[in-house]
Amino acid sequence: MIDTYLIPLLKILFVLNATLVGVTYMVLLERKVIAWVQVRLGPMRVGPYGVLQPIADAVKLILKEDITPTRADKWVFTAAPIIVMVPALITFAVIPFGPVVNLFGRQVPLYITDVNVGLLYIVSVASIGVYGIILGGWASNSKFPLLASLRASAQLISYEVAVTMTLVSMIMTAGTLSMVKIVESQYNAHLWFIFVQPVAFVLFFIGGLAETNRAPFDMAEAEQELTGGFHTEYSGMRFALFFLAEYANMIVVSSVATTLFLGGWLRPFPNIAALSFLGIIPSWMWFLLKTFVFLYIFLWVRATLPRYRYDQLMRLGWKVLIPVAIANVVVTGIVMVLF
Amino acid sequence: MITPTHYMLLSTALFIIGVLGVMLRRNIIVIFMSIELILNAVNINLIAFSYQLQNGIGQVFAIFVIAVAAAEAAVGLGIILAFYRNKETINIDEMSVMRW
Amino acid sequence: MTTHTGQMFDTEELVINMGPQHPSTHGVLRVVLRLDGERVVSSDVVIGYLHRGIEKLSENRNWTQIILLTDRMDYVAAATNNVGYCETVEKLMQLEVPRRARYIRTAICELQRIASHCLWLGTHAMDIGAMTVFLYAFRERELILDLFEEYCGARLTYNSMRIGGLPLDIPVGWDKKVLEFCNIMSEKVDEYEELLTHNRIWLERTRGVGVISAEQAIAIGLSGPPLRGSGVARDVRKDEPYAAYDEMKFEVPIGTNGDTYDRYLVRLEEFRQSIKIIRQSIEGLPEGPIVGKVPRLIKPAVGETYHAIESPKGELGYFIVSDGKSTNPYRFRVRPPSFCNLQALPQLIKGHMVADVVALIGSIDVVLGEVDR
Amino acid sequence: MNQAIAFYVLSAFILGFAVLVVSTRNTVHAVLYLVLNFLAVAALYVLLTAQFLAVIQVLVYAGGIVVLYLFVVMLVNLKRPPEDHSAPQRHSWIGFGLSGLVLLELAVIIGYGSIAPPGPANAQNTDLAMYNVEKIGMLLYTDYLIPFEVASMLLLVAMVGAIILAKREL
């Protein structure tokens, strides 16, 4: 009874809360990192070194007035941010934070479930997120957010194709769809898949950037939107949901990238005995460290790179990323057949 | 115990709702959606029997049904868009003209 | 909403207002854009939101009081306005400005050019999405503002010139600080170069955007970096040297195909040229008085004159008419470079995407105080 | 036991959303109900241990096709209010009649076919359930390779057709 219901429930609660807290602190981290890059200090006022800033933000957003535009479709208007947030959170069910470990004398795997269609599950859940953006734009009942939402979702869909093609080549190398087995296959292959598939890694990262509307592809606050993209009409808690969903998506992309390319919870050179002293850091800590590296790169890229124009962005997606991803799949196939 | 007959009843009900949708609604997009419902009803049956007989052929066939549905939706919506551009209407009664 | 008849997909023309309150219109500029989907079909520019009637005001102020007004026109490069005005009056009254005053004026003009280009680079990069350059550029601008504060007490509107020379000599140790600033600045320009010049996204966003040919540029009456970006070698500092520019050695950067990227390169090169001029003028600072023989009451004889200088935005010209009877000018007319460069905007924008409109406004670097006067 | 509960709950969802899809006046709401219907069907596939199909259903149907519908609905009723059931002369009794006929025919089939072969003892951990993806993959690429290639050709043709139809001027 305990094993089948209680422990998974506890794990889910823990992961969800950890993610939500992580997302709020991601907001602070972003403002801090961009500030350091720009030779300034970032939020310092709330708490020592601005540590309590997320709480201040949360309280502000809760107290802010939550306006619904007139004649807007109330029901869809409230549902849209939820539709964007939920897929980001439910992807964590499949991501392995660590191997099976005994906790208080009971074998507890450090992941919520291990579905044998893990990777496909993540991609399909990510594709549901597009609805929130389209409906958000449509429900705002004005022309500009609608056009902005159509444009943003067109961007998401075209980069989703590119990311799915890169994942196909990853599945071929790993030989399985289940995330836990992917990490184990990296352990048996004695090296991380980033060295096996560098091209796929680069494509996945660029696709991930575009999927989460970040850095050079951030259409939402691009100046040409003139009205601030699809979440113009949102305010207060609903806007916070849209905002936090973006960061949750960022964490999802980083953790998937860590699991696929940097060998989830494996320490850097898993099989070389000489480096066994690295083992003192627990496995889930390795996972967090690597995800943090990816998140840092997300923020770093946002601080430095200028923004693509919309047509260049789509051209890059269709004419560069997708063909290279398909070519990568073909090359992986050939290489696997030969060796 | 859930027997295949339960699944068949479910898919029949879904099939009927789909057919009703096609028959009664005027908006061509809703008609297209009802066709998707009908295809889904077919899929449920296929997979119910594949589970029943424990071989994957039913599921493979369901994949082909989904592929065809995707192709049909893409071209169908293309036609609707082209039609709407010229006739400003998506009401099925007004689509009676062979030449526009 | 006019409709494109005959089009298969009848897209109405979208008329939108890049209104006075828009983050990237550098002040209160309103551009009415008629869009077909994403492309700009036509646009017209609405100005006048910042009109204070400086030219009319100056008609009932005496010649010295007008120096204050010239500060408020191009508030980003106020010292250059002062120098321009004072030199015009000196030319009308044939006053002799001592060599030391002319050297200091040159140094101040070049310092002001660097400050103005810093502000341009920051806002231009910010519009195209590179947020960090904004902070770096403004860090350098801070150093210059401190230098000015030390010299004439103000950070933005300096009132730093007098007719016939300078109000006060440079404070002790000021020249060493300027030289030290020059060293810092030359490294920092390389830093900007590193961040943007070879950045693929920056190249894609600026190369081939807003191309003006040399003939078009001359026809519209462009001046300054936009004109030089199209390949026309016209620089008032070289063609009609004023202050102490004839004794300075520097080159004038010229662009080739007149797109936003070339204007960017021209201004970046101007950073370096200005540093070179400042070094020459400060190191070669002659001794001597800082004010020439100026009559107590400035009452120029009947006459009129036009005198142009090279402000960071382009050719800034003053036309003054004196009727000889009163101590006020009869007519005070300004030829602001931003106003003339802005005429190119509608022609530049046609056929571009909305995102390019923002990049173009940044690239011709207009300041609305100067446009509306 | 809980499998039965799950089945009834899911089928209630499926039929409920299907009825809503067909009956709502506002097209965008209809599309939304369609998405929920597909997600419920995907959950049903998981119940039938067809994990690969469930994920494909969510990815292709709910994540792809219905987004297409939503785009067209947005582009189409940008200007027109949601359509109302005008033209009562549309004799709906033909619709009911025909569907009744189809219902009768299916009832007859189910009546005869009720003596279905008994299901396997515990279908949970047969190899089709455990290695679902591998099994289907093998089947697809061995016995059903030709239909697989034909399906890919079909999709290519559909793509080209859709592009030509939707593009303004070539």
PDB file of N, CA and C in Angstrom, chain A residues 194-242:
ATOM      1  N   ILE A 194      27.021  13.661 -25.407  1.00  0.00           N
ATOM      2  CA  ILE A 194      27.374  14.937 -26.045  1.00  0.00           C
ATOM      3  C   ILE A 194      28.571  14.728 -26.961  1.00  0.00           C
ATOM      4  N   PHE A 195      29.430  13.749 -26.582  1.00  0.00           N
ATOM      5  CA  PHE A 195      30.604  13.513 -27.455  1.00  0.00           C
ATOM      6  C   PHE A 195      30.188  12.673 -28.653  1.00  0.00           C
ATOM      7  N   VAL A 196      29.193  11.798 -28.444  1.00  0.00           N
ATOM      8  CA  VAL A 196      28.748  10.959 -29.573  1.00  0.00           C
ATOM      9  C   VAL A 196      27.983  11.817 -30.570  1.00  0.00           C
ATOM     10  N   GLN A 197      27.153  12.724 -30.076  1.00  0.00           N
ATOM     11  CA  GLN A 197      26.264  13.483 -30.984  1.00  0.00           C
ATOM     12  C   GLN A 197      26.442  14.989 -30.754  1.00  0.00           C
ATOM     13  N   PRO A 198      27.587  15.569 -31.041  1.00  0.00           N
ATOM     14  CA  PRO A 198      27.731  17.026 -30.781  1.00  0.00           C
ATOM     15  C   PRO A 198      26.750  17.845 -31.598  1.00  0.00           C
ATOM     16  N   VAL A 199      26.514  17.443 -32.873  1.00  0.00           N
ATOM     17  CA  VAL A 199      25.607  18.238 -33.735  1.00  0.00           C
ATOM     18  C   VAL A 199      24.212  18.247 -33.115  1.00  0.00           C
ATOM     19  N   ALA A 200      23.777  17.049 -32.676  1.00  0.00           N
ATOM     20  CA  ALA A 200      22.418  16.985 -32.104  1.00  0.00           C
ATOM     21  C   ALA A 200      22.341  17.886 -30.882  1.00  0.00           C
ATOM     22  N   PHE A 201      23.433  17.919 -30.093  1.00  0.00           N
ATOM     23  CA  PHE A 201      23.427  18.760 -28.888  1.00  0.00           C
ATOM     24  C   PHE A 201      23.214  20.225 -29.272  1.00  0.00           C
ATOM     25  N   VAL A 202      23.975  20.690 -30.256  1.00  0.00           N
ATOM     26  CA  VAL A 202      23.863  22.115 -30.640  1.00  0.00           C
ATOM     27  C   VAL A 202      22.439  22.393 -31.136  1.00  0.00           C
ATOM     28  N   LEU A 203      21.932  21.472 -31.990  1.00  0.00           N
ATOM     29  CA  LEU A 203      20.585  21.701 -32.532  1.00  0.00           C
ATOM     30  C   LEU A 203      19.553  21.697 -31.419  1.00  0.00           C
ATOM     31  N   PHE A 204      19.697  20.751 -30.486  1.00  0.00           N
ATOM     32  CA  PHE A 204      18.717  20.662 -29.406  1.00  0.00           C
ATOM     33  C   PHE A 204      18.726  21.950 -28.598  1.00  0.00           C
ATOM     34  N   PHE A 205      19.943  22.480 -28.369  1.00  0.00           N
ATOM     35  CA  PHE A 205      20.023  23.677 -27.531  1.00  0.00           C
ATOM     36  C   PHE A 205      19.364  24.862 -28.237  1.00  0.00           C
ATOM     37  N   ILE A 206      19.685  25.018 -29.533  1.00  0.00           N
ATOM     38  CA  ILE A 206      19.081  26.154 -30.273  1.00  0.00           C
ATOM     39  C   ILE A 206      17.566  25.977 -30.332  1.00  0.00           C
ATOM     40  N   GLY A 207      17.139  24.727 -30.617  1.00  0.00           N
ATOM     41  CA  GLY A 207      15.692  24.455 -30.661  1.00  0.00           C
ATOM     42  C   GLY A 207      15.059  24.739 -29.308  1.00  0.00           C
ATOM     43  N   GLY A 208      15.757  24.330 -28.230  1.00  0.00           N
ATOM     44  CA  GLY A 208      15.232  24.573 -26.893  1.00  0.00           C
ATOM     45  C   GLY A 208      15.074  26.066 -26.636  1.00  0.00           C
ATOM     46  N   LEU A 209      16.094  26.838 -27.069  1.00  0.00           N
ATOM     47  CA  LEU A 209      16.015  28.307 -26.906  1.00  0.00           C
ATOM     48  C   LEU A 209      14.770  28.833 -27.597  1.00  0.00           C
ATOM     49  N   ALA A 210      14.547  28.361 -28.832  1.00  0.00           N
ATOM     50  CA  ALA A 210      13.419  28.907 -29.596  1.00  0.00           C
ATOM     51  C   ALA A 210      12.101  28.425 -29.004  1.00  0.00           C
ATOM     52  N   GLU A 211      12.065  27.154 -28.523  1.00  0.00           N
ATOM     53  CA  GLU A 211      10.806  26.606 -27.993  1.00  0.00           C
ATOM     54  C   GLU A 211      10.360  27.379 -26.771  1.00  0.00           C
ATOM     55  N   THR A 212      11.306  27.845 -25.987  1.00  0.00           N
ATOM     56  CA  THR A 212      10.872  28.531 -24.748  1.00  0.00           C
ATOM     57  C   THR A 212      10.835  30.043 -24.983  1.00  0.00           C
ATOM     58  N   ASN A 213      10.853  30.483 -26.251  1.00  0.00           N
ATOM     59  CA  ASN A 213      10.719  31.919 -26.518  1.00  0.00           C
ATOM     60  C   ASN A 213      11.804  32.726 -25.806  1.00  0.00           C
ATOM     61  N   ARG A 214      13.042  32.237 -25.858  1.00  0.00           N
ATOM     62  CA  ARG A 214      14.093  32.906 -25.075  1.00  0.00           C
ATOM     63  C   ARG A 214      15.136  33.546 -25.983  1.00  0.00           C
ATOM     64  N   ALA A 215      15.965  34.349 -25.401  1.00  0.00           N
ATOM     65  CA  ALA A 215      17.191  34.885 -26.022  1.00  0.00           C
ATOM     66  C   ALA A 215      16.974  35.322 -27.462  1.00  0.00           C
ATOM     67  N   PRO A 216      17.803  34.880 -28.412  1.00  0.00           N
ATOM     68  CA  PRO A 216      17.687  35.552 -29.704  1.00  0.00           C
ATOM     69  C   PRO A 216      16.319  35.357 -30.333  1.00  0.00           C
ATOM     70  N   PHE A 217      15.491  34.453 -29.766  1.00  0.00           N
ATOM     71  CA  PHE A 217      14.207  34.222 -30.455  1.00  0.00           C
ATOM     72  C   PHE A 217      13.050  34.777 -29.643  1.00  0.00           C
ATOM     73  N   ASP A 218      13.340  35.752 -28.720  1.00  0.00           N
ATOM     74  CA  ASP A 218      12.210  36.107 -27.835  1.00  0.00           C
ATOM     75  C   ASP A 218      11.272  37.070 -28.574  1.00  0.00           C
ATOM     76  N   MET A 219      10.273  36.493 -29.187  1.00  0.00           N
ATOM     77  CA  MET A 219       9.319  37.293 -29.950  1.00  0.00           C
ATOM     78  C   MET A 219       8.415  38.094 -29.015  1.00  0.00           C
ATOM     79  N   ALA A 220       8.202  37.609 -27.813  1.00  0.00           N
ATOM     80  CA  ALA A 220       7.127  38.194 -26.995  1.00  0.00           C
ATOM     81  C   ALA A 220       7.404  39.676 -26.767  1.00  0.00           C
ATOM     82  N   GLU A 221       8.675  40.011 -26.312  1.00  0.00           N
ATOM     83  CA  GLU A 221       8.822  41.444 -26.030  1.00  0.00           C
ATOM     84  C   GLU A 221       9.610  42.122 -27.145  1.00  0.00           C
ATOM     85  N   ALA A 222       9.562  41.490 -28.345  1.00  0.00           N
ATOM     86  CA  ALA A 222      10.303  42.124 -29.450  1.00  0.00           C
ATOM     87  C   ALA A 222       9.664  43.468 -29.755  1.00  0.00           C
ATOM     88  N   GLU A 223      10.446  44.403 -30.227  1.00  0.00           N
ATOM     89  CA  GLU A 223       9.909  45.745 -30.426  1.00  0.00           C
ATOM     90  C   GLU A 223       8.878  45.749 -31.527  1.00  0.00           C
ATOM     91  N   GLN A 224       9.000  44.818 -32.491  1.00  0.00           N
ATOM     92  CA  GLN A 224       8.053  44.922 -33.602  1.00  0.00           C
ATOM     93  C   GLN A 224       6.661  44.523 -33.157  1.00  0.00           C
ATOM     94  N   GLU A 225       6.527  43.857 -31.975  1.00  0.00           N
ATOM     95  CA  GLU A 225       5.177  43.488 -31.540  1.00  0.00           C
ATOM     96  C   GLU A 225       4.367  44.744 -31.236  1.00  0.00           C
ATOM     97  N   LEU A 226       5.035  45.830 -30.986  1.00  0.00           N
ATOM     98  CA  LEU A 226       4.377  47.118 -30.731  1.00  0.00           C
ATOM     99  C   LEU A 226       3.474  47.078 -29.517  1.00  0.00           C
ATOM    100  N   THR A 227       2.955  45.925 -29.202  1.00  0.00           N
ATOM    101  CA  THR A 227       2.087  45.961 -28.016  1.00  0.00           C
ATOM    102  C   THR A 227       2.509  44.874 -27.033  1.00  0.00           C
ATOM    103  N   GLY A 228       3.697  44.371 -27.143  1.00  0.00           N
ATOM    104  CA  GLY A 228       4.179  43.482 -26.099  1.00  0.00           C
ATOM    105  C   GLY A 228       3.620  42.083 -26.197  1.00  0.00           C
ATOM    106  N   GLY A 229       3.367  41.615 -27.417  1.00  0.00           N
ATOM    107  CA  GLY A 229       3.117  40.193 -27.585  1.00  0.00           C
ATOM    108  C   GLY A 229       1.776  39.733 -27.038  1.00  0.00           C
ATOM    109  N   PHE A 230       1.611  38.408 -26.918  1.00  0.00           N
ATOM    110  CA  PHE A 230       0.285  37.847 -26.693  1.00  0.00           C
ATOM    111  C   PHE A 230      -0.185  38.047 -25.259  1.00  0.00           C
ATOM    112  N   HIS A 231       0.751  38.348 -24.305  1.00  0.00           N
ATOM    113  CA  HIS A 231       0.210  38.483 -22.943  1.00  0.00           C
ATOM    114  C   HIS A 231       0.060  39.960 -22.565  1.00  0.00           C
ATOM    115  N   THR A 232      -0.357  40.791 -23.551  1.00  0.00           N
ATOM    116  CA  THR A 232      -0.531  42.222 -23.225  1.00  0.00           C
ATOM    117  C   THR A 232      -1.692  42.409 -22.261  1.00  0.00           C
ATOM    118  N   GLU A 233      -2.795  41.702 -22.519  1.00  0.00           N
ATOM    119  CA  GLU A 233      -4.010  42.010 -21.740  1.00  0.00           C
ATOM    120  C   GLU A 233      -3.951  41.362 -20.357  1.00  0.00           C
ATOM    121  N   TYR A 234      -2.879  40.587 -20.107  1.00  0.00           N
ATOM    122  CA  TYR A 234      -2.896  39.864 -18.829  1.00  0.00           C
ATOM    123  C   TYR A 234      -2.272  40.731 -17.738  1.00  0.00           C
ATOM    124  N   SER A 235      -2.753  40.527 -16.518  1.00  0.00           N
ATOM    125  CA  SER A 235      -2.132  41.296 -15.403  1.00  0.00           C
ATOM    126  C   SER A 235      -2.283  40.447 -14.145  1.00  0.00           C
ATOM    127  N   GLY A 236      -1.552  40.831 -13.122  1.00  0.00           N
ATOM    128  CA  GLY A 236      -1.696  40.159 -11.841  1.00  0.00           C
ATOM    129  C   GLY A 236      -1.297  38.688 -11.939  1.00  0.00           C
ATOM    130  N   MET A 237      -2.013  37.831 -11.284  1.00  0.00           N
ATOM    131  CA  MET A 237      -1.610  36.435 -11.101  1.00  0.00           C
ATOM    132  C   MET A 237      -1.567  35.710 -12.453  1.00  0.00           C
ATOM    133  N   ARG A 238      -2.461  36.075 -13.347  1.00  0.00           N
ATOM    134  CA  ARG A 238      -2.485  35.333 -14.631  1.00  0.00           C
ATOM    135  C   ARG A 238      -1.226  35.629 -15.419  1.00  0.00           C
ATOM    136  N   PHE A 239      -0.793  36.864 -15.367  1.00  0.00           N
ATOM    137  CA  PHE A 239       0.455  37.189 -16.083  1.00  0.00           C
ATOM    138  C   PHE A 239       1.607  36.450 -15.421  1.00  0.00           C
ATOM    139  N   ALA A 240       1.538  36.343 -14.071  1.00  0.00           N
ATOM    140  CA  ALA A 240       2.624  35.644 -13.354  1.00  0.00           C
ATOM    141  C   ALA A 240       2.698  34.203 -13.852  1.00  0.00           C
ATOM    142  N   LEU A 241       1.521  33.590 -14.088  1.00  0.00           N
ATOM    143  CA  LEU A 241       1.530  32.189 -14.558  1.00  0.00           C
ATOM    144  C   LEU A 241       2.247  32.092 -15.902  1.00  0.00           C
ATOM    145  N   PHE A 242       1.879  32.992 -16.828  1.00  0.00           N
ATOM    146  CA  PHE A 242       2.565  32.973 -18.132  1.00  0.00           C
ATOM    147  C   PHE A 242       4.069  33.121 -17.926  1.00  0.00           C
TER     148      PHE A 242
END
